[in-house]
Amino acid sequence: MSSSTLPSYGQTLFTHGSSSSRNEANGTVAESTDGPILVELFSSQGCATSPTAELLLSRLARGDFQLDAPVIVLAYHVDYWDHMGWKDPYGLSQWIVRQKAYVEALKLDTMFTPQVVVQGRAQCVANDEDALLSAIASAPRFPAPTFQANFQRPTSKSLQVTLIGALRTKVDNNGVNVMVALYESGLVNDCPAGENTGKVLSNDFVVRKLEKLCNVMDISAKTTVLGTVTFTLWDGFNSKKCFVAVFVQNNSNQIFGSQNFQLPDDI
């Protein structure tokens, strides 16, 4: 099945999944600053303090706080607490690699949960409401890309996402990666063991898949970027609970724009 249509653009940079404020040292020049702020949570059902952070981030995304900018929240469940008596059903070792990259980029001593990283530039303990809101308030904003999305199901176990649009950020020869995350909300699990024994755990924004759409360099803010990623789906996939986030990230792990899509119900 497929959903959505793709517009036509003038100048096109075609890259298949296999692309004002000034920040030229990091490879970008942004044409405006009206886009959302990307908030990334590193969490685990095996961590006693993560459920509080999960609730705080859910409140944040649904608008319980008066923010000057919209936010996109992504939650990566790490698996390094799985030995504590409860295996997180959403935990993946690849998210440890992502968290470690932030630890190195932000010059931290260690990884921990729950941790929040804001725009790839600042971090705090994720259940510290004041610190979280302060990090968001002081985060730089960048234009949201203008991608249009086409969704197809080549097989019952796969989802293909084709994106076309402009980054709205000039990119120099240092380049950036355009990343696509498939995430799921409204997940509820009983936890019969581990640090959260006896609790009912609610999880939103859980990243199930993350792929690189493309790498681009030396393009204008208006250059059209086109690419496709294919996600392998999990058992129980429910499109009504799933979303796609697209974000632009440089080699220093800083975010330079993000955009969000809800999957069509009929995909």
Coordinates of C-alpha atoms in Angstrom, one line a residue:
M1 CA 0.0 0.0 0.0
S2 CA 1.1 3.6 -0.5
S3 CA 0.0 6.9 0.8
S4 CA 0.8 10.6 0.1
T5 CA 2.0 12.2 -3.1
L6 CA 5.3 13.8 -4.0
P7 CA 5.6 17.4 -5.3
S8 CA 8.1 18.4 -8.0
Y9 CA 10.9 20.8 -7.4
G10 CA 13.4 22.7 -9.5
Q11 CA 16.9 21.8 -8.5
T12 CA 17.2 18.2 -7.3
L13 CA 19.9 16.3 -5.5
F14 CA 19.0 12.6 -5.8
T15 CA 20.3 10.3 -3.1
H16 CA 19.0 6.9 -2.5
G17 CA 18.9 5.4 1.0
S18 CA 21.8 3.4 0.6
S19 CA 21.2 14.9 2.1
S20 CA 19.5 33.7 8.7
S21 CA 21.6 32.1 11.5
R22 CA 25.2 31.2 10.7
N23 CA 27.2 28.2 11.9
E24 CA 29.7 27.7 9.1
A25 CA 32.3 26.1 11.3
N26 CA 29.9 23.2 11.6
G27 CA 29.0 23.0 8.0
T28 CA 25.7 24.8 7.9
V29 CA 24.1 28.2 7.3
A30 CA 20.4 28.3 8.3
E31 CA 17.9 30.6 6.5
S32 CA 15.5 31.0 9.4
T33 CA 14.9 29.6 12.9
D34 CA 11.3 28.5 13.1
G35 CA 11.7 24.7 13.5
P36 CA 11.2 22.4 16.4
I37 CA 13.8 21.3 19.0
L38 CA 14.9 17.7 19.0
V39 CA 14.9 16.2 22.5
E40 CA 16.5 12.7 22.7
L41 CA 15.9 10.5 25.8
F42 CA 18.1 7.6 26.8
S43 CA 16.0 5.3 29.0
S44 CA 15.4 1.8 30.2
Q45 CA 12.6 -0.2 31.8
G46 CA 15.4 -1.7 34.0
C47 CA 16.2 1.7 35.5
A48 CA 14.3 2.7 38.6
T49 CA 14.3 6.4 37.8
S50 CA 13.4 6.2 34.1
P51 CA 9.6 5.9 34.5
T52 CA 9.6 9.4 36.0
A53 CA 11.5 10.8 33.1
E54 CA 9.3 9.0 30.6
L55 CA 6.2 10.7 32.2
L56 CA 7.9 14.1 32.1
L57 CA 8.8 13.7 28.4
S58 CA 5.3 12.6 27.6
R59 CA 3.9 15.7 29.4
L60 CA 6.4 17.8 27.5
A61 CA 5.4 16.6 24.1
R62 CA 1.6 16.9 24.7
G63 CA 2.1 20.6 25.7
D64 CA 1.8 20.6 29.4
F65 CA 4.6 23.2 29.6
Q66 CA 4.6 26.7 28.0
L67 CA 7.5 26.5 25.6
D68 CA 8.6 29.0 23.0
A69 CA 9.2 26.3 20.5
P70 CA 7.7 23.0 19.5
V71 CA 9.6 19.8 20.4
I72 CA 10.1 16.4 18.8
V73 CA 10.9 13.7 21.4
L74 CA 12.7 10.5 20.6
A75 CA 13.3 7.8 23.3
Y76 CA 16.1 5.3 22.8
H77 CA 15.8 2.3 25.2
V78 CA 19.3 1.0 26.0
D79 CA 20.0 -2.6 27.1
Y80 CA 22.8 -2.2 29.6
W81 CA 20.5 -2.6 32.6
D82 CA 19.0 -5.9 31.3
H83 CA 21.1 -7.9 33.7
M84 CA 19.3 -6.3 36.7
G85 CA 16.4 -8.7 36.5
W86 CA 14.2 -7.3 33.7
K87 CA 14.9 -7.3 30.0
D88 CA 13.6 -4.1 28.4
P89 CA 11.4 -5.3 25.4
Y90 CA 12.5 -2.2 23.5
G91 CA 16.1 -2.2 24.5
L92 CA 18.7 -2.3 21.7
S93 CA 22.5 -2.2 21.9
Q94 CA 22.8 0.1 19.0
W95 CA 21.3 2.9 21.1
I96 CA 24.3 2.5 23.4
V97 CA 26.5 3.4 20.4
R98 CA 24.4 6.6 19.9
Q99 CA 24.5 7.5 23.5
K100 CA 28.3 6.9 23.7
A101 CA 28.8 9.3 20.7
Y102 CA 27.0 12.0 22.7
V103 CA 29.0 11.3 25.8
E104 CA 32.2 11.8 23.8
A105 CA 30.9 14.9 21.9
L106 CA 29.7 16.5 25.1
K107 CA 32.9 15.5 27.0
L108 CA 31.1 13.6 29.8
D109 CA 32.6 11.0 32.0
T110 CA 30.0 8.2 31.7
M111 CA 26.7 7.0 30.2
F112 CA 23.6 6.9 32.5
T113 CA 19.9 6.7 32.4
P114 CA 17.6 8.6 32.2
Q115 CA 19.5 11.1 30.2
V116 CA 18.2 13.8 27.8
V117 CA 20.2 15.4 25.0
V118 CA 18.8 18.6 23.5
Q119 CA 19.6 19.5 19.9
G120 CA 22.7 17.4 20.2
R121 CA 24.3 20.2 22.2
A122 CA 23.3 20.1 25.9
Q123 CA 22.3 17.3 28.2
C124 CA 20.8 16.7 31.7
V125 CA 19.3 14.1 34.0
A126 CA 16.0 13.5 32.3
N127 CA 13.8 13.5 35.4
D128 CA 15.1 17.0 36.4
E129 CA 12.2 19.2 35.2
D130 CA 13.9 22.5 35.7
A131 CA 17.1 21.4 34.0
L132 CA 15.2 20.0 31.1
L133 CA 13.1 23.1 30.5
S134 CA 16.2 25.3 30.9
A135 CA 18.1 23.2 28.2
I136 CA 15.1 23.5 25.8
A137 CA 14.7 27.3 26.4
S138 CA 18.4 27.9 25.7
A139 CA 18.7 25.6 22.7
P140 CA 19.3 27.1 19.3
R141 CA 16.5 26.7 16.7
F142 CA 16.9 25.9 13.1
P143 CA 14.5 25.7 10.1
A144 CA 12.4 22.6 9.7
P145 CA 13.1 20.8 6.5
T146 CA 10.3 20.9 3.9
F147 CA 10.1 17.2 3.2
Q148 CA 7.0 15.6 1.7
A149 CA 6.7 11.9 2.6
N150 CA 5.5 8.9 0.6
F151 CA 4.8 5.7 2.6
Q152 CA 4.6 2.2 1.0
R153 CA 4.5 -1.4 2.2
P154 CA 6.5 -3.4 -0.2
T155 CA 5.8 -6.5 2.0
S156 CA 3.8 -7.1 5.2
K157 CA 7.1 -6.9 7.1
S158 CA 8.5 -3.7 5.7
L159 CA 7.8 0.0 5.4
Q160 CA 9.4 2.1 2.7
V161 CA 9.6 5.9 3.3
T162 CA 10.5 8.2 0.4
L163 CA 11.3 11.8 1.2
I164 CA 11.7 14.8 -1.1
G165 CA 12.2 18.4 0.0
A166 CA 14.7 21.0 1.0
L167 CA 16.8 21.1 4.2
R168 CA 16.4 24.9 4.4
T169 CA 19.9 24.9 5.7
K170 CA 23.0 25.6 3.5
V171 CA 25.5 22.8 3.9
D172 CA 29.3 23.2 3.2
N173 CA 31.9 20.6 2.4
N174 CA 31.9 19.3 6.0
G175 CA 28.5 17.7 5.2
V176 CA 25.6 16.5 7.3
N177 CA 23.6 13.3 7.6
V178 CA 19.9 13.2 7.1
M179 CA 18.5 10.6 9.6
V180 CA 15.1 9.0 9.7
A181 CA 13.6 7.5 12.9
L182 CA 10.5 5.2 13.1
Y183 CA 9.1 5.5 16.5
E184 CA 6.1 4.2 18.5
S185 CA 3.9 5.7 21.2
G186 CA 1.2 4.4 23.6
L187 CA 3.1 1.3 24.7
V188 CA 2.1 -0.2 28.1
N189 CA 3.8 -3.1 29.8
D190 CA 3.6 -4.9 33.2
C191 CA 7.0 -5.1 34.8
P192 CA 7.1 -8.3 37.0
A193 CA 10.8 -8.1 37.9
G194 CA 13.8 -5.9 38.2
E195 CA 14.1 -2.3 39.5
N196 CA 10.4 -1.5 38.6
T197 CA 8.8 -4.7 39.9
G198 CA 5.1 -4.5 40.1
K199 CA 4.8 -1.3 38.1
V200 CA 2.8 -0.7 34.9
L201 CA 5.2 1.1 32.6
S202 CA 4.0 3.5 29.9
N203 CA 6.4 4.4 27.1
D204 CA 6.0 7.0 24.3
F205 CA 8.3 8.0 21.4
V206 CA 10.1 4.7 21.5
V207 CA 12.5 4.6 18.6
R208 CA 12.2 1.2 16.9
K209 CA 14.3 1.9 13.8
L210 CA 16.8 4.5 12.8
E211 CA 18.3 4.8 9.3
K212 CA 20.4 7.3 7.4
L213 CA 18.5 8.7 4.4
C214 CA 21.7 10.2 2.9
N215 CA 24.8 12.3 3.4
V216 CA 24.9 15.7 1.7
M217 CA 27.5 18.4 1.3
D218 CA 28.0 21.6 -0.6
I219 CA 24.3 22.3 -1.2
S220 CA 22.2 25.5 -0.9
A221 CA 19.3 25.8 1.6
K222 CA 16.8 25.4 -1.3
T223 CA 18.4 22.4 -3.0
T224 CA 15.9 19.5 -3.2
V225 CA 17.0 16.3 -1.5
L226 CA 15.4 13.0 -2.5
G227 CA 16.0 9.6 -0.8
T228 CA 14.4 6.4 0.3
V229 CA 14.8 4.2 3.4
T230 CA 13.2 0.8 4.1
F231 CA 12.4 -0.3 7.6
T232 CA 12.0 -3.9 8.7
L233 CA 8.9 -4.1 10.9
W234 CA 8.4 -5.9 14.1
D235 CA 5.7 -8.2 15.2
G236 CA 2.6 -6.3 16.3
F237 CA 3.4 -3.2 14.2
N238 CA 0.5 -0.8 14.4
S239 CA 0.7 2.2 12.1
K240 CA -1.8 4.1 14.2
K241 CA 0.8 4.3 17.0
C242 CA 3.8 5.1 14.8
F243 CA 5.5 8.2 13.6
V244 CA 8.5 9.2 11.5
A245 CA 11.0 11.9 12.5
V246 CA 13.6 13.3 10.1
F247 CA 16.6 15.2 11.5
V248 CA 19.7 16.8 10.1
Q249 CA 22.9 16.0 12.1
N250 CA 26.5 17.0 11.5
N251 CA 29.7 15.1 12.3
S252 CA 29.8 16.6 15.8
N253 CA 26.4 15.2 16.5
Q254 CA 24.7 18.6 16.5
I255 CA 21.2 18.9 15.2
F256 CA 20.4 21.4 12.4
G257 CA 16.7 20.9 11.8
S258 CA 14.0 18.3 12.3
Q259 CA 10.5 17.4 11.0
N260 CA 7.8 15.0 12.1
F261 CA 5.2 12.8 10.3
Q262 CA 2.4 10.6 11.6
L263 CA 1.9 7.4 9.6
P264 CA -1.3 7.1 7.7
D265 CA -3.9 4.8 9.3
D266 CA -4.3 2.8 6.1
I267 CA -0.6 2.0 5.4

